[in-house]
Amino acid sequence: MVRKRNYQTIRPRDYHATMKTLIIGLGNPILGDDGVGWKVAQEISRQLPVTDSQSPVEVDCAALGGLSLMEQLVGCQRAILVDALETGQGPEGSVRVFPLEALPNPSAGHSTAVHDTSLTTALEMGRKMGLDLPASVTVVAVEARNVYDFSEELSPPVAAAVPIAARAVLDELKRAV
């Protein structure tokens, strides 16, 4: 599991220094292309040098959605989720970036689970409870087809999308909210 709290790629003048941002690679790393979120999180961690424990950006991986994912976001002002999506609307390996609210199916990817609620609903509930949750959640999605076969390997089109998705996440970090 990737858990990297410190890096310096985003300089204070490029970034809101006090804005805590959590990047989470979602998926199951033993279900083929479903693990692309983890691979992108690992790639981001490799590109970000460690500086100090006060870094406003954290990189992590998770396999759960809904309430568990919402709990991970408590205390963050911004979140970027990286996940495989099977929409059939683009070529395999294509990368899209959009706000969580624009997710075509709120139960898509790992934003939810069978015995849980969607992340959208969990965030709404958490805000009603007064939890400190991000005002902005961005999704970096990689179109994938092979998300149910046991494998630790990504298909070639999805593997080729890993550096593209990592760059999309880093570009999002530089954008002001």
PDB file of C-alpha atoms in Angstrom:
ATOM      1  CA  MET A   1       0.000   0.000   0.000  1.00  0.00           C
ATOM      2  CA  VAL A   2       1.213   3.452  -0.887  1.00  0.00           C
ATOM      3  CA  ARG A   3       1.203   5.919   1.944  1.00  0.00           C
ATOM      4  CA  LYS A   4       3.370   8.906   1.224  1.00  0.00           C
ATOM      5  CA  ARG A   5       2.786  12.088   3.094  1.00  0.00           C
ATOM      6  CA  ASN A   6       5.607  14.330   2.018  1.00  0.00           C
ATOM      7  CA  TYR A   7       6.762  15.779  -1.259  1.00  0.00           C
ATOM      8  CA  GLN A   8       7.891  18.991  -2.816  1.00  0.00           C
ATOM      9  CA  THR A   9       6.751  18.968  -6.430  1.00  0.00           C
ATOM     10  CA  ILE A  10       4.051  21.467  -5.557  1.00  0.00           C
ATOM     11  CA  ARG A  11       5.829  24.577  -4.336  1.00  0.00           C
ATOM     12  CA  PRO A  12       4.049  26.926  -1.903  1.00  0.00           C
ATOM     13  CA  ARG A  13       3.595  29.629  -4.534  1.00  0.00           C
ATOM     14  CA  ASP A  14       2.036  27.061  -6.881  1.00  0.00           C
ATOM     15  CA  TYR A  15      -0.305  25.633  -4.333  1.00  0.00           C
ATOM     16  CA  HIS A  16      -2.522  26.642  -1.473  1.00  0.00           C
ATOM     17  CA  ALA A  17      -0.020  25.628   1.219  1.00  0.00           C
ATOM     18  CA  THR A  18      -2.605  25.151   3.917  1.00  0.00           C
ATOM     19  CA  MET A  19      -4.985  23.104   1.763  1.00  0.00           C
ATOM     20  CA  LYS A  20      -4.663  19.466   2.727  1.00  0.00           C
ATOM     21  CA  THR A  21      -5.130  17.274  -0.325  1.00  0.00           C
ATOM     22  CA  LEU A  22      -5.544  13.514  -0.320  1.00  0.00           C
ATOM     23  CA  ILE A  23      -4.876  11.493  -3.468  1.00  0.00           C
ATOM     24  CA  ILE A  24      -6.359   8.012  -3.299  1.00  0.00           C
ATOM     25  CA  GLY A  25      -5.794   5.251  -5.818  1.00  0.00           C
ATOM     26  CA  LEU A  26      -8.920   3.085  -5.690  1.00  0.00           C
ATOM     27  CA  GLY A  27      -9.404  -0.498  -6.778  1.00  0.00           C
ATOM     28  CA  ASN A  28      -8.304  -4.042  -6.180  1.00  0.00           C
ATOM     29  CA  PRO A  29      -4.678  -4.672  -7.177  1.00  0.00           C
ATOM     30  CA  ILE A  30      -5.309  -8.386  -7.865  1.00  0.00           C
ATOM     31  CA  LEU A  31      -8.210  -7.841 -10.290  1.00  0.00           C
ATOM     32  CA  GLY A  32      -6.364  -6.842 -13.440  1.00  0.00           C
ATOM     33  CA  ASP A  33      -7.196  -3.364 -14.702  1.00  0.00           C
ATOM     34  CA  ASP A  34      -9.197  -2.693 -11.530  1.00  0.00           C
ATOM     35  CA  GLY A  35      -5.834  -2.031  -9.867  1.00  0.00           C
ATOM     36  CA  VAL A  36      -4.954   0.917 -12.108  1.00  0.00           C
ATOM     37  CA  GLY A  37      -5.772   3.416  -9.331  1.00  0.00           C
ATOM     38  CA  TRP A  38      -3.112   1.814  -7.127  1.00  0.00           C
ATOM     39  CA  LYS A  39      -0.558   1.844  -9.965  1.00  0.00           C
ATOM     40  CA  VAL A  40      -1.202   5.539 -10.597  1.00  0.00           C
ATOM     41  CA  ALA A  41      -0.844   6.286  -6.853  1.00  0.00           C
ATOM     42  CA  GLN A  42       2.477   4.414  -6.845  1.00  0.00           C
ATOM     43  CA  GLU A  43       3.642   6.387  -9.884  1.00  0.00           C
ATOM     44  CA  ILE A  44       2.694   9.676  -8.208  1.00  0.00           C
ATOM     45  CA  SER A  45       4.597   8.655  -5.074  1.00  0.00           C
ATOM     46  CA  ARG A  46       7.688   7.908  -7.173  1.00  0.00           C
ATOM     47  CA  GLN A  47       7.520  11.346  -8.787  1.00  0.00           C
ATOM     48  CA  LEU A  48       7.116  13.277  -5.566  1.00  0.00           C
ATOM     49  CA  PRO A  49      10.251  13.745  -3.476  1.00  0.00           C
ATOM     50  CA  VAL A  50       9.905  13.558   0.305  1.00  0.00           C
ATOM     51  CA  THR A  51      10.441  16.839   2.145  1.00  0.00           C
ATOM     52  CA  ASP A  52       8.925  17.131   5.607  1.00  0.00           C
ATOM     53  CA  SER A  53       6.003  15.944   7.698  1.00  0.00           C
ATOM     54  CA  GLN A  54       4.098  19.194   7.125  1.00  0.00           C
ATOM     55  CA  SER A  55       3.341  18.508   3.460  1.00  0.00           C
ATOM     56  CA  PRO A  56      -0.255  19.336   2.549  1.00  0.00           C
ATOM     57  CA  VAL A  57      -0.504  16.370   0.150  1.00  0.00           C
ATOM     58  CA  GLU A  58      -0.928  12.693   1.018  1.00  0.00           C
ATOM     59  CA  VAL A  59      -1.015   9.746  -1.387  1.00  0.00           C
ATOM     60  CA  ASP A  60      -2.807   6.554  -0.403  1.00  0.00           C
ATOM     61  CA  CYS A  61      -4.574   3.494  -1.821  1.00  0.00           C
ATOM     62  CA  ALA A  62      -7.917   2.012  -0.876  1.00  0.00           C
ATOM     63  CA  ALA A  63     -10.183  -0.822  -1.921  1.00  0.00           C
ATOM     64  CA  LEU A  64     -13.336   0.403  -0.192  1.00  0.00           C
ATOM     65  CA  GLY A  65     -15.868   3.035  -1.175  1.00  0.00           C
ATOM     66  CA  GLY A  66     -18.899   4.644   0.396  1.00  0.00           C
ATOM     67  CA  LEU A  67     -18.700   5.381   4.108  1.00  0.00           C
ATOM     68  CA  SER A  68     -15.157   4.003   4.508  1.00  0.00           C
ATOM     69  CA  LEU A  69     -13.875   6.225   1.717  1.00  0.00           C
ATOM     70  CA  MET A  70     -15.718   9.223   3.150  1.00  0.00           C
ATOM     71  CA  GLU A  71     -14.051   8.610   6.524  1.00  0.00           C
ATOM     72  CA  GLN A  72     -10.641   8.751   4.837  1.00  0.00           C
ATOM     73  CA  LEU A  73     -11.492  12.189   3.476  1.00  0.00           C
ATOM     74  CA  VAL A  74     -12.273  13.756   6.862  1.00  0.00           C
ATOM     75  CA  GLY A  75      -9.903  16.649   7.505  1.00  0.00           C
ATOM     76  CA  CYS A  76      -8.993  17.162   3.833  1.00  0.00           C
ATOM     77  CA  GLN A  77      -9.918  20.275   1.903  1.00  0.00           C
ATOM     78  CA  ARG A  78      -9.515  18.556  -1.438  1.00  0.00           C
ATOM     79  CA  ALA A  79      -9.432  14.980  -2.709  1.00  0.00           C
ATOM     80  CA  ILE A  80      -8.401  13.393  -5.977  1.00  0.00           C
ATOM     81  CA  LEU A  81      -9.646   9.849  -6.579  1.00  0.00           C
ATOM     82  CA  VAL A  82      -8.056   7.655  -9.239  1.00  0.00           C
ATOM     83  CA  ASP A  83     -10.070   4.665 -10.358  1.00  0.00           C
ATOM     84  CA  ALA A  84     -10.868   2.335 -13.230  1.00  0.00           C
ATOM     85  CA  LEU A  85     -14.230   2.940 -14.858  1.00  0.00           C
ATOM     86  CA  GLU A  86     -15.963   0.706 -17.342  1.00  0.00           C
ATOM     87  CA  THR A  87     -18.340   3.009 -19.208  1.00  0.00           C
ATOM     88  CA  GLY A  88     -17.827   1.818 -22.766  1.00  0.00           C
ATOM     89  CA  GLN A  89     -17.866   5.490 -23.767  1.00  0.00           C
ATOM     90  CA  GLY A  90     -14.198   5.730 -24.670  1.00  0.00           C
ATOM     91  CA  PRO A  91     -11.314   3.589 -25.816  1.00  0.00           C
ATOM     92  CA  GLU A  92      -9.729   1.319 -23.248  1.00  0.00           C
ATOM     93  CA  GLY A  93      -6.979   3.236 -21.464  1.00  0.00           C
ATOM     94  CA  SER A  94      -8.470   6.671 -22.084  1.00  0.00           C
ATOM     95  CA  VAL A  95      -8.168   9.066 -19.138  1.00  0.00           C
ATOM     96  CA  ARG A  96     -10.873  11.493 -18.065  1.00  0.00           C
ATOM     97  CA  VAL A  97     -10.862  14.088 -15.282  1.00  0.00           C
ATOM     98  CA  PHE A  98     -14.116  15.384 -13.819  1.00  0.00           C
ATOM     99  CA  PRO A  99     -15.693  16.457 -10.545  1.00  0.00           C
ATOM    100  CA  LEU A 100     -17.331  13.701  -8.470  1.00  0.00           C
ATOM    101  CA  GLU A 101     -20.721  15.321  -9.099  1.00  0.00           C
ATOM    102  CA  ALA A 102     -20.300  14.585 -12.820  1.00  0.00           C
ATOM    103  CA  LEU A 103     -19.805  10.848 -12.254  1.00  0.00           C
ATOM    104  CA  PRO A 104     -22.285   9.306 -14.723  1.00  0.00           C
ATOM    105  CA  ASN A 105     -23.278   6.582 -12.256  1.00  0.00           C
ATOM    106  CA  PRO A 106     -22.831   7.464  -8.550  1.00  0.00           C
ATOM    107  CA  SER A 107     -22.312   3.759  -7.835  1.00  0.00           C
ATOM    108  CA  ALA A 108     -19.609   3.373 -10.493  1.00  0.00           C
ATOM    109  CA  GLY A 109     -16.084   2.234  -9.739  1.00  0.00           C
ATOM    110  CA  HIS A 110     -15.115   2.104  -6.095  1.00  0.00           C
ATOM    111  CA  SER A 111     -17.090   5.085  -4.919  1.00  0.00           C
ATOM    112  CA  THR A 112     -19.554   2.590  -3.440  1.00  0.00           C
ATOM    113  CA  ALA A 113     -19.815  -1.059  -2.349  1.00  0.00           C
ATOM    114  CA  VAL A 114     -22.564  -3.682  -2.417  1.00  0.00           C
ATOM    115  CA  HIS A 115     -23.438  -3.311   1.288  1.00  0.00           C
ATOM    116  CA  ASP A 116     -22.668   0.397   1.499  1.00  0.00           C
ATOM    117  CA  THR A 117     -23.806   3.718   0.097  1.00  0.00           C
ATOM    118  CA  SER A 118     -22.285   5.790  -2.701  1.00  0.00           C
ATOM    119  CA  LEU A 119     -19.509   8.240  -1.904  1.00  0.00           C
ATOM    120  CA  THR A 120     -21.780  11.077  -2.993  1.00  0.00           C
ATOM    121  CA  THR A 121     -24.411  10.068  -0.433  1.00  0.00           C
ATOM    122  CA  ALA A 122     -21.767   9.399   2.239  1.00  0.00           C
ATOM    123  CA  LEU A 123     -20.267  12.876   1.708  1.00  0.00           C
ATOM    124  CA  GLU A 124     -23.706  14.468   1.915  1.00  0.00           C
ATOM    125  CA  MET A 125     -24.406  12.623   5.169  1.00  0.00           C
ATOM    126  CA  GLY A 126     -20.991  13.510   6.580  1.00  0.00           C
ATOM    127  CA  ARG A 127     -21.493  17.204   5.816  1.00  0.00           C
ATOM    128  CA  LYS A 128     -24.894  17.119   7.539  1.00  0.00           C
ATOM    129  CA  MET A 129     -23.123  15.620  10.569  1.00  0.00           C
ATOM    130  CA  GLY A 130     -20.687  18.552  10.545  1.00  0.00           C
ATOM    131  CA  LEU A 131     -17.624  16.567   9.475  1.00  0.00           C
ATOM    132  CA  ASP A 132     -14.717  18.481   7.922  1.00  0.00           C
ATOM    133  CA  LEU A 133     -14.934  17.095   4.363  1.00  0.00           C
ATOM    134  CA  PRO A 134     -13.398  18.298   1.095  1.00  0.00           C
ATOM    135  CA  ALA A 135     -15.267  20.963  -0.808  1.00  0.00           C
ATOM    136  CA  SER A 136     -13.812  19.530  -3.983  1.00  0.00           C
ATOM    137  CA  VAL A 137     -13.486  15.873  -5.030  1.00  0.00           C
ATOM    138  CA  THR A 138     -11.973  15.247  -8.437  1.00  0.00           C
ATOM    139  CA  VAL A 139     -12.082  11.894 -10.210  1.00  0.00           C
ATOM    140  CA  VAL A 140      -9.310  10.787 -12.558  1.00  0.00           C
ATOM    141  CA  ALA A 141     -10.817   7.801 -14.364  1.00  0.00           C
ATOM    142  CA  VAL A 142      -9.140   5.285 -16.631  1.00  0.00           C
ATOM    143  CA  GLU A 143     -11.451   3.433 -19.001  1.00  0.00           C
ATOM    144  CA  ALA A 144     -10.961  -0.293 -18.421  1.00  0.00           C
ATOM    145  CA  ARG A 145     -12.585  -3.557 -19.477  1.00  0.00           C
ATOM    146  CA  ASN A 146     -10.654  -6.258 -17.595  1.00  0.00           C
ATOM    147  CA  VAL A 147     -11.721  -5.488 -14.013  1.00  0.00           C
ATOM    148  CA  TYR A 148     -12.897  -8.920 -12.800  1.00  0.00           C
ATOM    149  CA  ASP A 149     -10.131 -11.335 -13.833  1.00  0.00           C
ATOM    150  CA  PHE A 150      -7.568 -12.299 -11.210  1.00  0.00           C
ATOM    151  CA  SER A 151      -4.259 -10.782 -12.207  1.00  0.00           C
ATOM    152  CA  GLU A 152      -1.767  -8.321 -10.796  1.00  0.00           C
ATOM    153  CA  GLU A 153      -0.990  -7.142 -14.338  1.00  0.00           C
ATOM    154  CA  LEU A 154      -2.735  -4.364 -16.224  1.00  0.00           C
ATOM    155  CA  SER A 155      -3.750  -4.827 -19.844  1.00  0.00           C
ATOM    156  CA  PRO A 156      -1.400  -2.992 -22.270  1.00  0.00           C
ATOM    157  CA  PRO A 157      -3.819  -0.081 -22.989  1.00  0.00           C
ATOM    158  CA  VAL A 158      -4.476   0.504 -19.281  1.00  0.00           C
ATOM    159  CA  ALA A 159      -0.794   0.156 -18.372  1.00  0.00           C
ATOM    160  CA  ALA A 160       0.011   2.793 -21.006  1.00  0.00           C
ATOM    161  CA  ALA A 161      -2.516   5.098 -19.315  1.00  0.00           C
ATOM    162  CA  VAL A 162      -0.732   5.053 -15.923  1.00  0.00           C
ATOM    163  CA  PRO A 163       1.746   7.910 -16.665  1.00  0.00           C
ATOM    164  CA  ILE A 164      -1.021   9.898 -18.384  1.00  0.00           C
ATOM    165  CA  ALA A 165      -3.314   9.563 -15.378  1.00  0.00           C
ATOM    166  CA  ALA A 166      -0.425  10.407 -13.000  1.00  0.00           C
ATOM    167  CA  ARG A 167       0.258  13.577 -15.015  1.00  0.00           C
ATOM    168  CA  ALA A 168      -3.466  14.441 -14.863  1.00  0.00           C
ATOM    169  CA  VAL A 169      -3.361  14.141 -11.055  1.00  0.00           C
ATOM    170  CA  LEU A 170      -0.242  16.318 -10.807  1.00  0.00           C
ATOM    171  CA  ASP A 171      -1.860  18.902 -13.090  1.00  0.00           C
ATOM    172  CA  GLU A 172      -4.933  18.895 -10.840  1.00  0.00           C
ATOM    173  CA  LEU A 173      -2.714  19.561  -7.815  1.00  0.00           C
ATOM    174  CA  LYS A 174      -1.432  22.719  -9.459  1.00  0.00           C
ATOM    175  CA  ARG A 175      -4.911  24.034 -10.177  1.00  0.00           C
ATOM    176  CA  ALA A 176      -6.514  26.383  -7.697  1.00  0.00           C
ATOM    177  CA  VAL A 177      -9.839  25.298  -6.263  1.00  0.00           C
TER     178      VAL A 177
END
